[in-house]
Short mmCIF file of C-alpha atoms and ligand atoms in Angstrom, two decimals:
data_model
loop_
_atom_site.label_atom_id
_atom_site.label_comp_id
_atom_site.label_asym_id
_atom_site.label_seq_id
_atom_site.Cartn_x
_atom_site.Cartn_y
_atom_site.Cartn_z
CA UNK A 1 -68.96 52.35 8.10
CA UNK A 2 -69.34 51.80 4.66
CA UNK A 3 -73.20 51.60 4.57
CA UNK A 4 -75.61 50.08 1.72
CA UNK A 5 -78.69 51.86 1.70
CA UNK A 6 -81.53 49.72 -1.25
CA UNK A 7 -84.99 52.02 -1.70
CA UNK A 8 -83.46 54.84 -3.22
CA UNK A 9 -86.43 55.76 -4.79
CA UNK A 10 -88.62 54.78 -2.00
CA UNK A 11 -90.61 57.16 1.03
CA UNK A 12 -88.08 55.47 3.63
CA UNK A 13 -85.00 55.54 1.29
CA UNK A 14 -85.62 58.79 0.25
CA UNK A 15 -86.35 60.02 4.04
CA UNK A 16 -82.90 58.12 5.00
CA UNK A 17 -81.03 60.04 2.08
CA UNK A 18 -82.58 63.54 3.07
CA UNK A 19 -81.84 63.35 7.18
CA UNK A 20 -78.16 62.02 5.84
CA UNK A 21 -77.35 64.91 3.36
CA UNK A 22 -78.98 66.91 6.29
CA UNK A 23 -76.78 66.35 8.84
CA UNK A 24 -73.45 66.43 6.31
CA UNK A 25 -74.21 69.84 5.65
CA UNK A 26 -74.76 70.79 9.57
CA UNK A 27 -71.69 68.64 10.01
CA UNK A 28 -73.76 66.72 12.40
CA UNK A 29 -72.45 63.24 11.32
CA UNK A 30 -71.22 61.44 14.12
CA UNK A 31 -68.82 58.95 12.46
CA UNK A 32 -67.48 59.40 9.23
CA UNK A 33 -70.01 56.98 7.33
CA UNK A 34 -70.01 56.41 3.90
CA UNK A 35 -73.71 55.48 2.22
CA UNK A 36 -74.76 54.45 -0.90
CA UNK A 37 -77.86 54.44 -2.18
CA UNK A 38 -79.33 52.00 -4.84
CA UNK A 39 -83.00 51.52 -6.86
CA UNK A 40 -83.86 48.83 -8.44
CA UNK A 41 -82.02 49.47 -11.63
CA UNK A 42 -78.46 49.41 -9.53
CA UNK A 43 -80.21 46.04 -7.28
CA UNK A 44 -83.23 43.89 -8.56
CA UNK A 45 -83.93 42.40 -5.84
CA UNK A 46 -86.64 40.46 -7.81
CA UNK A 47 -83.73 38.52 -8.87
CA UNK A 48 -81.08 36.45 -7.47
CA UNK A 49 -78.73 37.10 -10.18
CA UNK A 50 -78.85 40.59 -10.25
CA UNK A 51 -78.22 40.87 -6.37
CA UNK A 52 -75.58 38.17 -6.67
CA UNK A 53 -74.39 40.27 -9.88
CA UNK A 54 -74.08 43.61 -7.65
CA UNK A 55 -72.26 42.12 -4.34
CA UNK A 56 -70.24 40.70 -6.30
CA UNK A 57 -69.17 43.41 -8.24
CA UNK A 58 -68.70 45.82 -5.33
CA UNK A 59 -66.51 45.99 -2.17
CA UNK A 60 -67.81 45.08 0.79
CA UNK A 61 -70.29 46.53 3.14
CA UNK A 62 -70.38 46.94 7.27
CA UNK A 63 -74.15 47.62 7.10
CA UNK A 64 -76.78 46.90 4.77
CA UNK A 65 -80.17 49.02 5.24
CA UNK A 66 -82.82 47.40 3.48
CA UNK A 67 -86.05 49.68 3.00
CA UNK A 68 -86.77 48.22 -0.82
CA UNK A 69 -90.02 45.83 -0.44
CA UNK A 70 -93.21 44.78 -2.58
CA UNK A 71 -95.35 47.35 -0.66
CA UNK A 72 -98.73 47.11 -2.60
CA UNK A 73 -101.28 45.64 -0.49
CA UNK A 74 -103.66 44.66 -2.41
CA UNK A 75 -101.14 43.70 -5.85
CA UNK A 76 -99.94 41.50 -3.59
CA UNK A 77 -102.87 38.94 -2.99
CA UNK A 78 -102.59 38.75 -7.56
CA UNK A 79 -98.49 38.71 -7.36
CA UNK A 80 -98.20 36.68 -4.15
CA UNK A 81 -94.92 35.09 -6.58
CA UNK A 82 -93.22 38.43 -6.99
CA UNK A 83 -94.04 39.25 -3.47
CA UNK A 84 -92.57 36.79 -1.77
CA UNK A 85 -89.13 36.92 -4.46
CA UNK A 86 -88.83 40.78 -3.25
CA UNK A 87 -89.89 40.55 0.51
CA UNK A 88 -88.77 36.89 2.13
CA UNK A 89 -86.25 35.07 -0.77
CA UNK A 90 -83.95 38.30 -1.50
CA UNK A 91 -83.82 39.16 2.73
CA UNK A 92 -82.83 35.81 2.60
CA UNK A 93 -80.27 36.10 0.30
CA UNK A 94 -79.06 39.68 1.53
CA UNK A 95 -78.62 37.57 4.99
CA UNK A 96 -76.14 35.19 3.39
CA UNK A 97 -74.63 37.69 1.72
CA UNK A 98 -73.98 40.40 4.91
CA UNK A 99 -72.91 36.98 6.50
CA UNK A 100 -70.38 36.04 4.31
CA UNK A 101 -69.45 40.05 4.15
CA UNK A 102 -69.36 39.87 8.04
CA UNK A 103 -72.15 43.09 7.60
CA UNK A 104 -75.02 44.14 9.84
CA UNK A 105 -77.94 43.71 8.09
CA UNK A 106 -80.77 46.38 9.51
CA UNK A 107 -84.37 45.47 7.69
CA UNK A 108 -87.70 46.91 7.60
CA UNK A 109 -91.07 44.87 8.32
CA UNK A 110 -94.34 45.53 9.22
CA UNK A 111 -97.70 45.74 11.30
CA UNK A 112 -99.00 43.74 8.84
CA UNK A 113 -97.82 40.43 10.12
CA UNK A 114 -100.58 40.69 12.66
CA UNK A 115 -104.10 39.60 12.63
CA UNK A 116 -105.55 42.96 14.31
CA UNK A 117 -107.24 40.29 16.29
CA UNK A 118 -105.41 41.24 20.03
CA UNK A 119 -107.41 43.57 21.97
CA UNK A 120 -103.93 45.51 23.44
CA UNK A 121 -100.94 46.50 21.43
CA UNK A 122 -99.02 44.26 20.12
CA UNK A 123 -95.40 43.55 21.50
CA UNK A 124 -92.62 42.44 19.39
CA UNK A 125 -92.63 38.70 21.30
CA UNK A 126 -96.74 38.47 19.92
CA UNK A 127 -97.03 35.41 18.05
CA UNK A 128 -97.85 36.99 13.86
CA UNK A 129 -100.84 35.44 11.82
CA UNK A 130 -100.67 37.58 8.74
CA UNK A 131 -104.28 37.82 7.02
CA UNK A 132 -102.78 39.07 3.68
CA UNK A 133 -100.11 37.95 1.23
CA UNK A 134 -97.93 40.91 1.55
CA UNK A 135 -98.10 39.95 5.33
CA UNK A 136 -97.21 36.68 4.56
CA UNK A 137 -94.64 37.51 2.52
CA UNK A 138 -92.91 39.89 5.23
CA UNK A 139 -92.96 37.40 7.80
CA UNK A 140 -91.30 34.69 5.59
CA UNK A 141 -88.82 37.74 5.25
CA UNK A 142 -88.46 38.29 8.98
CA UNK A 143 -87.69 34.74 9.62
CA UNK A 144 -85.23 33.67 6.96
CA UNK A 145 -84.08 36.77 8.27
CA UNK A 146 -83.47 35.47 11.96
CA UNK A 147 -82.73 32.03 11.09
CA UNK A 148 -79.24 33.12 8.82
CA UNK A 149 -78.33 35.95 11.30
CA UNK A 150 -79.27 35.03 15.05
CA UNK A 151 -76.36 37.46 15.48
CA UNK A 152 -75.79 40.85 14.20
CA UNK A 153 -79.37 41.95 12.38
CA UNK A 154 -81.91 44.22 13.66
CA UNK A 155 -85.70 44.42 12.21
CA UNK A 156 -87.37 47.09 12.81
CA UNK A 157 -91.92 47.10 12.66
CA UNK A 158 -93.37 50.10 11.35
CA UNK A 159 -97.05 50.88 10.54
CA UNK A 160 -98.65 53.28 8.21
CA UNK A 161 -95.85 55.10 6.66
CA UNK A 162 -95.97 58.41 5.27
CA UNK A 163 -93.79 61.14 3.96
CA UNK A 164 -93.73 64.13 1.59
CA UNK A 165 -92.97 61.60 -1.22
CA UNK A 166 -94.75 59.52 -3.68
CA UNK A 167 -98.38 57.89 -2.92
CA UNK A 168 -99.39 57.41 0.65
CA UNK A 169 -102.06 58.10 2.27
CA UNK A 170 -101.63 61.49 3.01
CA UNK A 171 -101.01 63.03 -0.39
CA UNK A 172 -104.34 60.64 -1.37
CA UNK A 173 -106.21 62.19 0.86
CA UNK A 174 -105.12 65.64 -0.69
CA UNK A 175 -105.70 64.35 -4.24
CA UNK A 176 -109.13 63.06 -3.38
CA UNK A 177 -110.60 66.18 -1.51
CA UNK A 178 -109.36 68.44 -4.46
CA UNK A 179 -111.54 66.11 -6.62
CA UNK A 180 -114.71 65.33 -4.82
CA UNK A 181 -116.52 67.47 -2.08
CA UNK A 182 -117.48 64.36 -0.14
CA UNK A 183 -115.03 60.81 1.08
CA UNK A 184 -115.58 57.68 2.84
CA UNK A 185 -113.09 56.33 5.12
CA UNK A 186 -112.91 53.12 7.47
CA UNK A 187 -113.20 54.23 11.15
CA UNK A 188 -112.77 50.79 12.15
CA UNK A 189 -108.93 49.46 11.18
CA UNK A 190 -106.62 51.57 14.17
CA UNK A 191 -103.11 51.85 13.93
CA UNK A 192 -100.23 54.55 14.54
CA UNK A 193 -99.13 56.34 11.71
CA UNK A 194 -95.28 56.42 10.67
CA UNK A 195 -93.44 59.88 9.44
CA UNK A 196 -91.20 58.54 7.30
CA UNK A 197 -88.40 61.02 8.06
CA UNK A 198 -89.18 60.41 11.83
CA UNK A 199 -88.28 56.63 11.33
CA UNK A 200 -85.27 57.95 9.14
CA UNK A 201 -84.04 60.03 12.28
CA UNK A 202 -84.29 56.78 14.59
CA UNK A 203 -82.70 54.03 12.16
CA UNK A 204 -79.39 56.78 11.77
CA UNK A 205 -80.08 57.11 15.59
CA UNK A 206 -79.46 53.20 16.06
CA UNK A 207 -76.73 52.50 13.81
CA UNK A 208 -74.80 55.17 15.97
CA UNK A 209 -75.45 53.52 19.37
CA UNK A 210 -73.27 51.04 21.09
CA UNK A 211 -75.70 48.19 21.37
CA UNK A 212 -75.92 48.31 17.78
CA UNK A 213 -72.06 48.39 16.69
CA UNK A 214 -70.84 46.04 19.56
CA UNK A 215 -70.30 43.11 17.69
CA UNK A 216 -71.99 39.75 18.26
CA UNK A 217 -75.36 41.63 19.00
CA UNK A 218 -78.06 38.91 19.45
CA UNK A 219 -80.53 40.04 16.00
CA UNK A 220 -83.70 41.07 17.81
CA UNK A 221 -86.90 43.04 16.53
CA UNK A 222 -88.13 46.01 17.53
CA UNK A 223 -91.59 48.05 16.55
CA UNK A 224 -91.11 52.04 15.88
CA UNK A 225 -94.74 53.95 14.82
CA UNK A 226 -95.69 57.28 16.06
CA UNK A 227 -97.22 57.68 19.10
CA UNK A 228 -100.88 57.63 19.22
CA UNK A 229 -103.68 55.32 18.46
CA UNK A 230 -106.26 56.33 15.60
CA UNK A 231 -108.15 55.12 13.10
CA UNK A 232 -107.96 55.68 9.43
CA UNK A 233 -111.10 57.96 9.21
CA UNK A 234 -108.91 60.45 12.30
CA UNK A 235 -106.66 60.24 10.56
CA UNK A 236 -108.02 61.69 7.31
CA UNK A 237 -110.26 64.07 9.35
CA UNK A 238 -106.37 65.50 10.78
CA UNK A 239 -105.07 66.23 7.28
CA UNK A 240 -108.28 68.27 6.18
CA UNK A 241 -107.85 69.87 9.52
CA UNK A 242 -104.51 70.97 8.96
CA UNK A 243 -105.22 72.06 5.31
CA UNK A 244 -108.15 73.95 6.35
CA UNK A 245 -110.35 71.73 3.54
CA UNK A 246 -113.99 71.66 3.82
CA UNK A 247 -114.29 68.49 2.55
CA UNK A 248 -117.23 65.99 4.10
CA UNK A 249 -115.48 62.93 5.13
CA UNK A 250 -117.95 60.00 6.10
CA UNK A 251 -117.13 57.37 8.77
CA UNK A 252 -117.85 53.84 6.82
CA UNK A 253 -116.94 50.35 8.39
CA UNK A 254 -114.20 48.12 6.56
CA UNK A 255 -117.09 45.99 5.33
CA UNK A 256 -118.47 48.60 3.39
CA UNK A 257 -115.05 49.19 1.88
CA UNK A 258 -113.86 45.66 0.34
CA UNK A 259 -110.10 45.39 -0.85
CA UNK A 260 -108.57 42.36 -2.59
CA UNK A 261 -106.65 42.24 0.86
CA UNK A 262 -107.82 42.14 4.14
CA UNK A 263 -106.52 44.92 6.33
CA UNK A 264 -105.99 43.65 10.35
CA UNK A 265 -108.49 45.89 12.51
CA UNK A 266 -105.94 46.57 15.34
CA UNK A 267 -102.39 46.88 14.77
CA UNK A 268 -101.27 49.50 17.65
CA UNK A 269 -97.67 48.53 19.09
CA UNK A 270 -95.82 48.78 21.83
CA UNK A 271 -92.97 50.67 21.68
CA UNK A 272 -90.85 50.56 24.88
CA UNK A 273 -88.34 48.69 23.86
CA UNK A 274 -86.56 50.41 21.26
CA UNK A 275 -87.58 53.63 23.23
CA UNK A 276 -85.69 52.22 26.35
CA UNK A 277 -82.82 50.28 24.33
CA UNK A 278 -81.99 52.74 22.11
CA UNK A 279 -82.88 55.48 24.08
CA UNK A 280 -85.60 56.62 21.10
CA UNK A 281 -87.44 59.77 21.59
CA UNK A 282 -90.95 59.18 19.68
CA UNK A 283 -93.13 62.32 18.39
CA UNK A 284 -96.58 62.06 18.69
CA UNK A 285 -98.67 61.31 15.15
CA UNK A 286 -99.66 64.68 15.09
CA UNK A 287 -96.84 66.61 15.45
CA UNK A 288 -95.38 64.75 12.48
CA UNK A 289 -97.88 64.78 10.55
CA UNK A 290 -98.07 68.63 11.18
CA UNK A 291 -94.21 68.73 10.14
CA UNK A 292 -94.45 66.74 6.76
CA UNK A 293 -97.76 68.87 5.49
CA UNK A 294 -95.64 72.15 6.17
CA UNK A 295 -93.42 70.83 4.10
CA UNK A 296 -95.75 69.34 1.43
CA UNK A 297 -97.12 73.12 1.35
CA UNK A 298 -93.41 74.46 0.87
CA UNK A 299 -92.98 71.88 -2.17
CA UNK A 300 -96.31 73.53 -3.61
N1 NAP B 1 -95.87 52.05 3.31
C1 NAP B 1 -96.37 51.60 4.46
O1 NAP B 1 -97.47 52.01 4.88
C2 NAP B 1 -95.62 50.60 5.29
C3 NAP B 1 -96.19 50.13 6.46
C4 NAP B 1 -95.48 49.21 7.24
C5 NAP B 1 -94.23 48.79 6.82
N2 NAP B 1 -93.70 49.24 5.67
C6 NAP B 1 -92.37 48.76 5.26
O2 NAP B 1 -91.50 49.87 5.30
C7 NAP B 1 -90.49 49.72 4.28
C8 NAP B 1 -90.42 51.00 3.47
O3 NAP B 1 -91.69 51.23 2.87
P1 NAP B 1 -91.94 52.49 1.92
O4 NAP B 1 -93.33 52.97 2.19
O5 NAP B 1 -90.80 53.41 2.00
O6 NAP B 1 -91.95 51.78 0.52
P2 NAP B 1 -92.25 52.43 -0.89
O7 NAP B 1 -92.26 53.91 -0.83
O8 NAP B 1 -93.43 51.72 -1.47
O9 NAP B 1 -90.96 52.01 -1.67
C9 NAP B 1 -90.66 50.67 -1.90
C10 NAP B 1 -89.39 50.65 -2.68
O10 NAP B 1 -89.03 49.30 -2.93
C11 NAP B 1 -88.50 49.27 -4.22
N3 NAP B 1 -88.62 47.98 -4.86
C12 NAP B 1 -89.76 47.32 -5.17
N4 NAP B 1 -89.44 46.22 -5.86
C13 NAP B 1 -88.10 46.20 -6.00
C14 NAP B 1 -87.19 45.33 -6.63
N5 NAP B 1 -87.59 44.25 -7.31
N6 NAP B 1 -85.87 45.62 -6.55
C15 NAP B 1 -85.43 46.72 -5.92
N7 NAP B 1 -86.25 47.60 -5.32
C16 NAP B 1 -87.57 47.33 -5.37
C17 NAP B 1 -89.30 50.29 -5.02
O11 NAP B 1 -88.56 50.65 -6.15
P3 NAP B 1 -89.18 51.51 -7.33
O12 NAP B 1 -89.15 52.92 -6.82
O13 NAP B 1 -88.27 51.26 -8.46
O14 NAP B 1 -90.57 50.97 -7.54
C18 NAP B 1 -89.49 51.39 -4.01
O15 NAP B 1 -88.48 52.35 -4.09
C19 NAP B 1 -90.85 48.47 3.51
O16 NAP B 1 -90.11 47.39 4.02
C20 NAP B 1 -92.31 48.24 3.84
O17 NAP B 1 -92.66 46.88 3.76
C21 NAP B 1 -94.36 50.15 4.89
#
């Protein structure tokens, strides 16, 4: 498959490109797949001319992996415009296009089209009420998504994503307990943190499975986290753990913490089905999180 990869520069994109180069080198590649990855100075995808500009100017694709979104939370409820260009009107338009290309089309949402509201975890048929603009924006992304492509599209849900690269919240936990002996973190917004490369590992997992490349696949959605259920204040008391920092970390509630966005208080989800579809083996949040700090330490 000749396999469009957009996010180059991005914690998924990045993860993607390292597990690929990876398993070249082991020779563990399965098919002889070609990818290619693009930023946003190969694909705008702020702009409709610039991604008509780039199809158009390249050969065709089998499968288009899109990881590139407007992922500031909070930028989001200011650039609600940009937002919605980036994460619902080009999806849209990279649907018509893998359409016309007769492509898969394999796209990353999010948690974040939830309301938290649900007292159990949240299963991919659970109806989404975003709270925030960037979840707004997602879900407009999800559905122009599914109306194009009823066939031959996959989205994948993932929550809290991390990774040895760029700002998450792991590396600003690090930053923040090397500059102040004392942090405050919400104990009350729980969720399942994401490894980035752990996601990586299932997407090339899926794209190599048989109910993925049979054609005429009915486009379905599926959520992928870690396993585990935590809050963000565990979840910053795990890293210092690991990194043997003696840094006071207060509990606070997400009223005494106020963000330009609203964060959803529960967004666990279930994850049998891509487990049993796809046959997905799922670390625990721990483990992985483990994993990426040894490496983190390695980079140092
Ligand atoms: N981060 C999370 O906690 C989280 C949680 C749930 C779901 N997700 C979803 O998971 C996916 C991957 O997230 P991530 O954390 O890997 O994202 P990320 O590290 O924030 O990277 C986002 C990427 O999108 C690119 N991008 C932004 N605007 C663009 C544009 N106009 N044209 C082309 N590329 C553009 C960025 O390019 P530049 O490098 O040039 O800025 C960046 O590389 C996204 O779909 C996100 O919505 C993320």
């Amino acid at each position: 498959m000749r396999i469009l990869v957009t996010s180059k520069n991005g914690q998924l994109g990045r993860s993607i490109q390292k597990t690929v180069n990876a398993d070249t080198k082991i020779g563990n590649n399965q098919t002889p797949n070609e990818y290619i990855f693009v930023g946003r100075e190969d694909l705008d995808l702020s702009s409709e001319s610039s991604i008509s500009h780039y199809f158009g100017n390249n050969d065709k694709f089998d499968l288009i992996i899109n990881c590139a979104a407007f992922t500031q939370v909070d930028k989001a409820e200011q650039e609600e415009g940009l937002a919605d260009k980036i994460n619902h009107l080009a999806v849209k338009q990279l649907a018509s296009i893998a359409n016309k290309q007769q492509a898969r089309l394999l796209h990353i949402s999010t948690d974040y089209v939830f309301d938290g509201e649900s007292g159990k975890p949240y299963s991919e048929t659970d109806t989404p009420n975003p709270i925030n603009a960037y979840g707004r924006t997602k879900l407009s992304g999800e559905k122009a998504l599914q109306a194009l492509m009823p066939m031959n599209a996959l989205i994948i849900r993932t929550s809290w994503l991390y990774s040895e690269y760029s700002n998450n919240f792991v590396s600003t936990m690090l930053r923040l307990c090397r500059e102040q002996d004392e942090l405050s973190v919400v104990n009350d917004q729980v969720g399942s943190p994401t490894y980035a490369a752990d996601l990586a590992g299932a997407i090339l997992e899926i794209i190599e499975h048989k109910k993925f490349r049979d054609v005429g696949q009915t486009t379905q959605i599926y959520n992928y986290s870690n396993e585990g259920e935590i809050s963000w204040y565990e979840f910053a008391k795990e890293i210092f753990k690991i990194e043997k920092i003696a840094c006071e970390i207060n509990s606070i509630t997400t009223q005494q913490y106020p963000t330009p966005a609203k964060r959803p208080r529960n967004t666990i989800m279930k994850k049998d089905k891509i487990v049993n579809v796809f046959n997905i083996k799922i670390s625990n949040w721990k483990f992985s999180l483990n994993t990426c700090m040894t490496i983190l330490k390695q980079k140092q």
